[in-house]
XYZ file of C-alpha atoms in Angstrom:
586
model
C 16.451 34.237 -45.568
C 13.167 35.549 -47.302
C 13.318 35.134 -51.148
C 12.509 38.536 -51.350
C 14.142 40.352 -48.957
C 18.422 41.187 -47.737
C 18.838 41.842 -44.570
C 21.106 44.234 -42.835
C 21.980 45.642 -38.947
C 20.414 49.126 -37.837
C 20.454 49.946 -34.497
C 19.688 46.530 -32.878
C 17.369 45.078 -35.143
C 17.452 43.205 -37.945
C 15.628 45.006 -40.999
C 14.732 43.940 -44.525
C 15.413 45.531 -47.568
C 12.243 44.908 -50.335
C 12.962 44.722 -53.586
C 11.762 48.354 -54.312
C 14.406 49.629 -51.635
C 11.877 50.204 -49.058
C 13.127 49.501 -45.398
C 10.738 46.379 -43.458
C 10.270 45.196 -40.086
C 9.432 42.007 -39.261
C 5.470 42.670 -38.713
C 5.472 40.211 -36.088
C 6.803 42.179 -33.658
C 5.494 44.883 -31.813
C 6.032 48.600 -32.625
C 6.798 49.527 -28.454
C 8.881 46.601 -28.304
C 11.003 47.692 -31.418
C 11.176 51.209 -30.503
C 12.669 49.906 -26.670
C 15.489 47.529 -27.989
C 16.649 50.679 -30.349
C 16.530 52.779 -27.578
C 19.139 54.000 -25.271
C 19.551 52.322 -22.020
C 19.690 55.326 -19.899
C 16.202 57.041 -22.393
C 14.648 53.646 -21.706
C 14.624 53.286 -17.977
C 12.712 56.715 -17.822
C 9.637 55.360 -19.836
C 7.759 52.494 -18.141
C 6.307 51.363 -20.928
C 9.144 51.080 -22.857
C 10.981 49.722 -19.852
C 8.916 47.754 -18.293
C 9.768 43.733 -19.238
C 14.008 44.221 -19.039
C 15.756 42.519 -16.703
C 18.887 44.453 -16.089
C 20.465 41.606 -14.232
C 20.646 39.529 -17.014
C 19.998 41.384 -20.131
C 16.674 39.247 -21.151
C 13.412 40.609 -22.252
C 9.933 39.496 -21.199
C 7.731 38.789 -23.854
C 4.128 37.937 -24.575
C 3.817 35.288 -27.558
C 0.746 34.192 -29.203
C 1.554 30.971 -30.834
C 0.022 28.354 -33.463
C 0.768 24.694 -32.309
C 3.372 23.185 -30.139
C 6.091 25.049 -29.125
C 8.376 21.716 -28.640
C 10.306 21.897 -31.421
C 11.143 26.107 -30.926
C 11.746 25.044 -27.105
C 14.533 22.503 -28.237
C 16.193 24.766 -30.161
C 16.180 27.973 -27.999
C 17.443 26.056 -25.367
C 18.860 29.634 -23.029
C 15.416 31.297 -22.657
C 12.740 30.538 -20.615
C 9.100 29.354 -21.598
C 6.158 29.538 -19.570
C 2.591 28.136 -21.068
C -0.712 30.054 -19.933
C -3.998 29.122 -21.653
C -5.127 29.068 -24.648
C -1.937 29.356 -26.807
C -0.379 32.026 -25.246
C 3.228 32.200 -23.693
C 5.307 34.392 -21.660
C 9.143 34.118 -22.990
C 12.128 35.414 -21.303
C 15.267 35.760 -23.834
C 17.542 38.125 -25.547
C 16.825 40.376 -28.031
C 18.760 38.592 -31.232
C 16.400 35.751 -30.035
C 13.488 37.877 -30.018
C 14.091 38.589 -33.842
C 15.059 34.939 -34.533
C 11.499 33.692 -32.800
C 9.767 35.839 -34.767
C 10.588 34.023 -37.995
C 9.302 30.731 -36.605
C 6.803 29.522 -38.563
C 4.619 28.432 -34.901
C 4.909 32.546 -33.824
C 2.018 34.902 -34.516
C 2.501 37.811 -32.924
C 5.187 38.503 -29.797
C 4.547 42.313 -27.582
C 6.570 43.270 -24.621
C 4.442 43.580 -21.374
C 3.757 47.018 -20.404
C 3.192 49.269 -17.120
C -0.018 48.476 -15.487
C -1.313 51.427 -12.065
C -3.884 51.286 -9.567
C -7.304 52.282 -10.211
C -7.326 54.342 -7.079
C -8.782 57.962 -7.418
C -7.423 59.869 -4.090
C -22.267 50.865 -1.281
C -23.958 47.769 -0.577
C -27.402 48.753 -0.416
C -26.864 50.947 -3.454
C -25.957 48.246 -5.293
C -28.913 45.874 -4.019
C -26.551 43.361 -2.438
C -28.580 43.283 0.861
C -31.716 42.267 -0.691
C -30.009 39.286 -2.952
C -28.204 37.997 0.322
C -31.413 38.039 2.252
C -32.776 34.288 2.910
C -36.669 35.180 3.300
C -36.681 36.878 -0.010
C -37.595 35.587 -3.482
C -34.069 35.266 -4.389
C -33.243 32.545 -1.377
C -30.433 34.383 -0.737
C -27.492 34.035 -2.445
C -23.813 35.091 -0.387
C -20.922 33.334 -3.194
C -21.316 30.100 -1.206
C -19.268 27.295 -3.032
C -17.764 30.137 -5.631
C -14.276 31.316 -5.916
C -13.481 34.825 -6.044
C -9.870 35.743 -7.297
C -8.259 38.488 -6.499
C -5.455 39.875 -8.447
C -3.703 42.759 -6.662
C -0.920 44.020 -3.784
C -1.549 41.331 -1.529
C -3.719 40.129 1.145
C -3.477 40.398 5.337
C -4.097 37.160 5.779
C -4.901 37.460 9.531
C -7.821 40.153 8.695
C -11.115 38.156 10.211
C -12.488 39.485 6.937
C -10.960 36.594 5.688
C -11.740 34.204 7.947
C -14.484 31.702 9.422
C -16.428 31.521 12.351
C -13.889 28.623 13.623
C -10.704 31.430 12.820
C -10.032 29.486 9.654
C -8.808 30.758 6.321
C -11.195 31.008 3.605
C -8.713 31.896 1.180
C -7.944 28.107 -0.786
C -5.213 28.737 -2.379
C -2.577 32.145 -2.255
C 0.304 32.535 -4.985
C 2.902 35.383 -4.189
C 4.874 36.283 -7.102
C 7.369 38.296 -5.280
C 8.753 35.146 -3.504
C 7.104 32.131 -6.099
C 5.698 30.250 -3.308
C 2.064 28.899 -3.024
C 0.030 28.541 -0.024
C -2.645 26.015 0.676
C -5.491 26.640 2.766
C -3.953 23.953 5.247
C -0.369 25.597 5.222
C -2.185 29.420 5.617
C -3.939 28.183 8.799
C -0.860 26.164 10.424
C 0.955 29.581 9.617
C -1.616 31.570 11.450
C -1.740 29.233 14.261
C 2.092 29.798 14.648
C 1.349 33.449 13.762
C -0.936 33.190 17.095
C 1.434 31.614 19.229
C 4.175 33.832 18.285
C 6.268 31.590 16.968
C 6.453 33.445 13.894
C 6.893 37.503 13.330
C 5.718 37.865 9.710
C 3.347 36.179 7.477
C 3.676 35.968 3.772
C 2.203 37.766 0.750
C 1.490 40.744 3.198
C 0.118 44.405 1.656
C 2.561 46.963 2.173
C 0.517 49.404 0.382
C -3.385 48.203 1.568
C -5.170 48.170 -2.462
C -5.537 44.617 -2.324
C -6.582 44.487 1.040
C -9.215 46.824 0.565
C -10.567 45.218 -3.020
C -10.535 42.035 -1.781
C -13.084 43.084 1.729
C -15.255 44.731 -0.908
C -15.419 41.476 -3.286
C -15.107 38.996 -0.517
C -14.397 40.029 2.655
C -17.172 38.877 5.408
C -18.594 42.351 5.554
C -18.368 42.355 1.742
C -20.554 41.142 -1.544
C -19.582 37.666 -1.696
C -19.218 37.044 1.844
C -19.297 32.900 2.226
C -17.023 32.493 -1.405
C -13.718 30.593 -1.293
C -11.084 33.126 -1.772
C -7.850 32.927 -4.143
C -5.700 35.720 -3.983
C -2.855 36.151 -6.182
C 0.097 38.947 -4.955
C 1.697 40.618 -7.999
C 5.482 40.596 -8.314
C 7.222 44.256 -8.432
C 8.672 45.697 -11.106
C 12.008 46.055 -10.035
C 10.844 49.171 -7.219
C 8.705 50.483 -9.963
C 5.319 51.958 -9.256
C 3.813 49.584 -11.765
C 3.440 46.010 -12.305
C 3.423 44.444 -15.655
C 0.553 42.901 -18.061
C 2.469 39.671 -17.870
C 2.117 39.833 -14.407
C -1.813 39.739 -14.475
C -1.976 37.355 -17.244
C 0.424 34.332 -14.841
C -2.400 35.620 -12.231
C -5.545 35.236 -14.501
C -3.992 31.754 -15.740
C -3.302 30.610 -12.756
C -6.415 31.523 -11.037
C -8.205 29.701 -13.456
C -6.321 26.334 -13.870
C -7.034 26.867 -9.474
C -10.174 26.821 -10.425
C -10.589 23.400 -12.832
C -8.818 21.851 -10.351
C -10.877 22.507 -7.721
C -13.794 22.557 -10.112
C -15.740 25.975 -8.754
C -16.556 28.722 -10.945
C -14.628 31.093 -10.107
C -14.973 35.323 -10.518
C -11.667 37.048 -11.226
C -10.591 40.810 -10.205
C -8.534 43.408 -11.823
C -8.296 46.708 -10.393
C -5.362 47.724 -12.816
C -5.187 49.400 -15.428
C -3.216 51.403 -18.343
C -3.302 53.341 -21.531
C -1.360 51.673 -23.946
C -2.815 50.307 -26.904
C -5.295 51.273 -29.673
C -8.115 50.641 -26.891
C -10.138 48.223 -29.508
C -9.274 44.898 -27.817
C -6.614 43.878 -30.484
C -3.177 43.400 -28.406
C -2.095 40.328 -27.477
C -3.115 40.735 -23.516
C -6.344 42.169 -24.696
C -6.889 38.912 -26.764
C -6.115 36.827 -23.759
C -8.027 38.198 -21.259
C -10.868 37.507 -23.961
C -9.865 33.738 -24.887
C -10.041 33.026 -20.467
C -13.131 34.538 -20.369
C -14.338 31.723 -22.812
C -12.057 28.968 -21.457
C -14.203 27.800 -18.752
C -16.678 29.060 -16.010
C -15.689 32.237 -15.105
C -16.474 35.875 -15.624
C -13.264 38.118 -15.364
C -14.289 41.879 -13.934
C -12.059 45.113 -15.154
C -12.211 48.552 -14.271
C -12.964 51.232 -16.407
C -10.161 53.451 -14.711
C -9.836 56.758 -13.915
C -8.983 58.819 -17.156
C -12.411 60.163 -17.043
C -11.527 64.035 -15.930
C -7.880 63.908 -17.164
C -6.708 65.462 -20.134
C -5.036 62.336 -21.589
C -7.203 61.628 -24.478
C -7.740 63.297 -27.602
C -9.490 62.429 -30.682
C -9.709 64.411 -34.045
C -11.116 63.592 -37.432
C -8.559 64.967 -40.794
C -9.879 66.156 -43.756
C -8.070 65.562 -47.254
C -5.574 68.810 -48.024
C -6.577 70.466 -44.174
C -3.680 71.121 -41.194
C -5.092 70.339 -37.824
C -3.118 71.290 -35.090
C -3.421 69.872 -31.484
C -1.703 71.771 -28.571
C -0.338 69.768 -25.496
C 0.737 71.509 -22.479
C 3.690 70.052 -20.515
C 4.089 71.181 -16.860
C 6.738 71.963 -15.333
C 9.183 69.105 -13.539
C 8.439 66.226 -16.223
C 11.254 64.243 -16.506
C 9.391 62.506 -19.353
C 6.086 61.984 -21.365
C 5.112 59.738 -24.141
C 2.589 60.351 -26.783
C 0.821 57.664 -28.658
C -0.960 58.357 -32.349
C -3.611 55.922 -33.951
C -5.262 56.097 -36.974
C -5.822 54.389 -40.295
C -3.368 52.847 -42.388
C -5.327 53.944 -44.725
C -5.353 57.744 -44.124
C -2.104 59.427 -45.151
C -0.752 62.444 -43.204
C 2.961 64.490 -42.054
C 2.580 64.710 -38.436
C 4.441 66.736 -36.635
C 5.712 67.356 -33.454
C 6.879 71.179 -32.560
C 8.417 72.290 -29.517
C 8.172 75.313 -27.497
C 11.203 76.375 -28.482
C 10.068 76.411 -32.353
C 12.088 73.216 -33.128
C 9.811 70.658 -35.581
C 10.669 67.108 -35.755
C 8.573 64.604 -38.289
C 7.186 61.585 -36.516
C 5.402 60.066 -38.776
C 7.725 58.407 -41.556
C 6.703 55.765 -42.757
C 9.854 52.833 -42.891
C 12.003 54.926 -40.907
C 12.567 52.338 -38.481
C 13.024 53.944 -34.863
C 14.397 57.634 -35.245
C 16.308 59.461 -32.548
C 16.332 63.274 -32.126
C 18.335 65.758 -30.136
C 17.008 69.466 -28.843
C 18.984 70.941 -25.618
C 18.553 68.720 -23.003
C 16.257 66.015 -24.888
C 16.377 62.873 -26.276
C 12.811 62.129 -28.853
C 12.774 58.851 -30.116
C 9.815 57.996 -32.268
C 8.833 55.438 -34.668
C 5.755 54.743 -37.498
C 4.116 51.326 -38.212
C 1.558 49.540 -39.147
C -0.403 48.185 -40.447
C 0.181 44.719 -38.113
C -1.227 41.162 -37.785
C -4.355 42.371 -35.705
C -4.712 45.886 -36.323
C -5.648 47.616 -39.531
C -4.189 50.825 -38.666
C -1.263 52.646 -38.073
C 0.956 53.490 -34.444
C 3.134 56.884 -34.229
C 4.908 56.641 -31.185
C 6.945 59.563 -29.670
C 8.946 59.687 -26.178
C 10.244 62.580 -24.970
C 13.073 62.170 -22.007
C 15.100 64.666 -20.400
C 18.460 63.754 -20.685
C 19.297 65.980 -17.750
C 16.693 68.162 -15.676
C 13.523 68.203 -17.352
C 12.000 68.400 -20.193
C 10.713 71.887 -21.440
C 7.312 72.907 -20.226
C 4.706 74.771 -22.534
C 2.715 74.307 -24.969
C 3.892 71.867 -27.774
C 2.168 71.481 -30.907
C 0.930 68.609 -32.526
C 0.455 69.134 -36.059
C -1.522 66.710 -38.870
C -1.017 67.848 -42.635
C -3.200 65.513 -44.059
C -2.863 64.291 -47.596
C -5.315 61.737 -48.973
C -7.745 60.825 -46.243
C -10.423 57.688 -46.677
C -11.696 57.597 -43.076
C -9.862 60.011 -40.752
C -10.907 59.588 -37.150
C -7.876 59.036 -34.938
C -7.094 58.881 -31.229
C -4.491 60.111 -29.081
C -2.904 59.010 -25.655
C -0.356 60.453 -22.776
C 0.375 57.934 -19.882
C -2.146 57.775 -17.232
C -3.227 60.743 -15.081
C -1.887 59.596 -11.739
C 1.740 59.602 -13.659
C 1.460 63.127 -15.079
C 1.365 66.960 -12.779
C -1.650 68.635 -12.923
C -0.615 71.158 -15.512
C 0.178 68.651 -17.737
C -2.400 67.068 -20.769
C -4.140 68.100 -23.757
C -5.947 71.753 -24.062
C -8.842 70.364 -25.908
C -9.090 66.874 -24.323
C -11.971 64.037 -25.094
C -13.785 62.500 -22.205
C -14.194 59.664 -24.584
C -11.988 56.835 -25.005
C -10.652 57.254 -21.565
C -11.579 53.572 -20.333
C -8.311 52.171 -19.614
C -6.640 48.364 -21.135
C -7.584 45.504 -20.246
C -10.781 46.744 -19.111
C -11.177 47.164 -23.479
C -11.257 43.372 -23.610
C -14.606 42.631 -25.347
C -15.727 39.360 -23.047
C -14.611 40.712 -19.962
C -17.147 43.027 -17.430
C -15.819 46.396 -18.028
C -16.785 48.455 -14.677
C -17.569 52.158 -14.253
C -17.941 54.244 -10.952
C -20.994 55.777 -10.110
C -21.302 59.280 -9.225
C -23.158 61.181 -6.401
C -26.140 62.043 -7.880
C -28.572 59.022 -9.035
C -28.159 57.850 -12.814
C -24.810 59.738 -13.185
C -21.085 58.670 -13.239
C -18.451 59.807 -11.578
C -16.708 62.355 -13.108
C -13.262 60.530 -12.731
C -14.568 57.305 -14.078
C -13.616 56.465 -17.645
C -15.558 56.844 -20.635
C -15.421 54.111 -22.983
C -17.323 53.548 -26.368
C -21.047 52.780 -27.794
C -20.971 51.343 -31.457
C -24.125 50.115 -32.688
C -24.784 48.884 -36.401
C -27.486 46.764 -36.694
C -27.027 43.657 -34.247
C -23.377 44.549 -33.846
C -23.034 46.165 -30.609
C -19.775 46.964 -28.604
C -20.220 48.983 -25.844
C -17.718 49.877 -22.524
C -18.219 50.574 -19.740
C -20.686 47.277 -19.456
C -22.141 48.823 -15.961
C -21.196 50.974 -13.151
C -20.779 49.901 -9.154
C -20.791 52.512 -6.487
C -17.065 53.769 -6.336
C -17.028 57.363 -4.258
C -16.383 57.282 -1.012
C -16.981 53.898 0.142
C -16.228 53.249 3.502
C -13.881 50.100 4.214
C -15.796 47.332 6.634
C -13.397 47.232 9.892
C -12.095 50.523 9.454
C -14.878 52.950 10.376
C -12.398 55.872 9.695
C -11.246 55.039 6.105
C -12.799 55.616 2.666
C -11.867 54.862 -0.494
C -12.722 56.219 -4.105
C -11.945 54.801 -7.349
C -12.836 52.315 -10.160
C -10.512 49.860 -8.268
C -13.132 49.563 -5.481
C -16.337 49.268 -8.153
C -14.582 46.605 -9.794
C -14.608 44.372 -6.788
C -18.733 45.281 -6.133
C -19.609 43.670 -9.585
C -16.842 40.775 -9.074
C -18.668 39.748 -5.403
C -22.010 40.185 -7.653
C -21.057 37.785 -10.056
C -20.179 35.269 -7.481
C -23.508 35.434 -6.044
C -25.020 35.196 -9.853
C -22.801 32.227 -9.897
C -24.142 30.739 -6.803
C -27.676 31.215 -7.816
C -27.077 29.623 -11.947
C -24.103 26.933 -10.993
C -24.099 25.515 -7.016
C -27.782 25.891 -6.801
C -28.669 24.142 -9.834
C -30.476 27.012 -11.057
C -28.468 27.707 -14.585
C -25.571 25.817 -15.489
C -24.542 28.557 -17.861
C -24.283 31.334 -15.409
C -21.123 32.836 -16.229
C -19.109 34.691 -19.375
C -21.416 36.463 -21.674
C -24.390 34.654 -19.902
C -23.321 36.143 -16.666
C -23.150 39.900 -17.778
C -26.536 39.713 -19.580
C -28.180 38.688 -16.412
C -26.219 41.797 -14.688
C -27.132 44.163 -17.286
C -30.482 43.133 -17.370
C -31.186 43.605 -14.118
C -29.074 47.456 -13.751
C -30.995 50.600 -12.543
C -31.440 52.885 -15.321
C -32.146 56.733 -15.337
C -32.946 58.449 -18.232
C -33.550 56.722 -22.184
C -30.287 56.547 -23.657
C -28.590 53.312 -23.272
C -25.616 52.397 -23.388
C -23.950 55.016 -22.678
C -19.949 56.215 -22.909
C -19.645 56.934 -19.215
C -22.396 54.731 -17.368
C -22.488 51.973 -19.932
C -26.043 49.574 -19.614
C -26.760 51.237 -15.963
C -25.820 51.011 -12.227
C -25.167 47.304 -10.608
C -28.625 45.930 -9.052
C -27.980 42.322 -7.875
C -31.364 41.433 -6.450
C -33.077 42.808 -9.890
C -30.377 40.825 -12.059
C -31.332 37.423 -9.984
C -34.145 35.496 -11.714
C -36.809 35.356 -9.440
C -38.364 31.791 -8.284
């Protein structure tokens, strides 16, 4: 036991007592991940992200851990829970929660989150993006098609059998396939003998198929024959479900990303990775452990990992206010009707004291901001609100409110519910709020005085990874459901999201002359085949060793279409994806 701390029960953590009588929480552990354990089990399964990472079956917990050292001696002793390494010093535990609480006293255990729900960046070409010119062999460039580069795809799944996917002999260009739903890995030998017997009839189904085409689609556009990087090697990695959940999980992606990349040393080929997912968790500033990751693989070897900006752009998820010492601010939220839940994330700085407040409808007013509360529960009619204060953590200087609100029968009361701020003594001020993504919420339902800002969606915040916006219709402009992301520059220090924008409305899917498709999920996947080629150019042709990471998305930003004088911008970031212009010339 800590010198200075006793420890008691609450709920189903274990708390510490300081020796001023204030109530502590290990810091280690994550706020969402806190609030979930204390939570009902029938409140919790409404919430993705607080449910997301339980395993019903067996009462265990996901976990991401970010570790210092060896985990050997930790792995000896908590013998019942399952480890799994990824790269660069991360793990993905499964275990109880009384283990959870134990782990994080280890003296080898930074930081440990619980995964959370990840959506499609789905909103309901080529020659735009200057992919016909790079590709071309009697041009400057030499053309350039992703020969000898691996793309990865991340996503639903793959048709195998699509002649997108295959080469002039009716081979499989995908070298390797990993579907989580079943754990088994394909070779490109065992893909074709299955095809053959696919052929012949002797088999009915083939594996790691995509029930719901995003995948599919994403992976024509990075890969596929008619796509960018038509002559790449292809891995594609299926996601596991969530249990029939409309989600998948961040720990999910980061298996994929890790495992496309040790692929990728093995068969030593750069390699371009693809995420079309995204979510809205998190203080958007790169600091969570899955965040972190994404960044430490981008730097691990030669790869460039592409993100989507997502689709927050035109929803009213987002809001961010500034408080003023001894000044009430009041935010209104309107809830539509038939939600059986919403959740409401608050961050600002530690530093910045304020009563926040959250006020029904009805009248009722709960406090949700109390500091050392641990997780509080509330009751009004036919509604559970659970919500819990912390910070300031490990990697983040500021401080999470956190507020579900679950129907505990019907749903929860629609109108407009106030958010009120009382602010006290305020040093900075700014803060940001977030509901769960659009495509999870009714129409009627968001803020009244939203901010476009701040809508780019997590990972796609990771600060080494190509962040990717949608165009719009008109030239120089973005679509108006692509996110907007941030632009901070102080001197040489420059952070800016989206990185660059890919055409994203209405593109029309190579094979299927009567389907289009609209969303950051499908500009992702032009800047992802881009990069290949890049890498082609730099790494197979001997051009630039270095092509890839930071290098990489110079060379694409360098080379964007630009409109206008005012760059970076929130919603278009450094320009529009040019390949030919971002390929050195001979």
């Amino acid at each position: 036991m800590h010198q200075l701390f006793s420890c008691y029960r609450r709920c189903q953590h274990r708390y510490y007592v300081s020796l001023t009588g204030e109530l502590y929480v290990n810091p280690r552990i994550e706020n969402l991940l806190q609030i979930s354990a204390d939570t009902s089990e029938d409140i919790r399964q409404q919430v993705p992200d607080m449910d997301a990472g339980f395993d019903d079956s067996d009462r265990t917990w996901e976990i991401i851990v970010k570790t210092a050292g060896s985990l050997d001696r930790i792995r000896s002793i908590y013998t019942n829970a399952e480890f799994t390494q990824l790269l660069c010093g991360y793990w993905i535990v499964r275990t109880t929660i009384d283990s959870i609480e134990a782990l994080a006293t280890e003296p080898e255990i930074i930081f440990i989150e619980k995964p959370k729900a990840l959506y499609f960046e789905l909103y309901a070409a080529k020659s735009e993006a200057c992919v016909n010119v790079a590709k071309a062999e009697e041009t400057q460039y030499g053309g350039v098609t992703g020969k000898g580069v691996l793309v990865a795809v991340i996503d639903s799944g793959i048709d195998i059998e699509n002649g997108e996917f295959l080469d002039d002999s009716g081979k499989t260009r995908i070298k390797t396939l990993w579907d989580q739903t079943t754990g088994i890995t394909y070779s490109d030998k065992e893909i074709n003998s299955i095809l053959e017997d696919y052929r012949n009839g002797a088999v009915k189904t083939l594996p790691a198929r995509d029930v719901t085409g995003h995948g599919n689609e994403v992976a024509v556009i990075a890969c596929g024959r008619s796509g960018v990087a038509s002559d790449a090697d292809i891995i594609i990695v299926k996601l596991g479900n969530s249990g029939g959940n409309a989600y998948i999980r961040t720990t999910q992606i980061m298996k994929g990303v890790d495992y496309c990349i040790r692929k990728a040393i093995e068969y030593s080929q750069p390699v371009a990775v693809n995420i079309s997912y995204g979510g809205t968790y998190g203080n958007h500033e790169g600091s969570s452990i899955f965040e972190m990751f994404i960044d430490d693989c981008c730097s691990t070897y030669r790869c460039s990992i592409c993100i989507g900006v997502g689709n927050e752009g035109e929803g009213r998820t987002h809001y961010s206010g500034q408080l003023v010492s001894g000044n009430v601010l009041d935010e209104e939220l309107a809830i539509g009707d038939y939600e059986p839940q919403i959740s409401i994330q608050i961050w600002k700085r530690a530093m910045d004291n304020a009563r926040i407040e959250l006020i029904a409808p009805t009248g009722e007013r709960l406090v949700i901001s109390e500091r050392n509360a641990g997780v509080v529960h509330h009751n009004i009619k036919n509604m559970r609100i659970v919500s819990k204060a912390y910070g300031p953590g490990p990697f983040y200087m500021g401080e999470e409110i956190y507020a579900a609100i679950v129907a505990t029968s019907g749903y929860i009361t629609s109108g407009i519910w106030d958010i009120r701020f009382t602010a006290a003594n305020v040093l900075d001020g700014f803060f940001n709020m977030w509901l769960p993504p659009v495509s999870t919420l009714s129409s009627a339902t968001g803020f009244l005085r939203p901010s476009p800002e701040y809508t780019f969606t997590i990972p796609g915040t990771s600060r080494r990874a190509i962040c990717v916006g949608a165009n719009g219709r008109a030239p120089g402009s973005a679509a108006t459901f692509s996110g907007r992301g941030v632009n901070v520059k102080s001197g040489l220090l420059l952070y800016a999201k989206p990185d660059i924008t890919a055409p994203g409305v209405n593109i029309r899917i190579p094979g299927n002359k009567e389907k289009t498709v609209t969303g950051t999920s499908f500009a992702t996947p032009m800047v992802t085949g881009a990069a290949a080629m890049l890498m082609e150019w730099g790494i197979v042709k001997g051009n630039d060793q270095y092509m890839y990471g930071e290098k990489l998305k110079a060379y694409l930003i360098n080379g964007a279409t630009r409109v206008g004088n005012v760059w970076p911008d929130s919603a278009r970031g450094w320009g529009e994806l040019c390949v030919a212009a971002s390929i050195p010339a001979k």
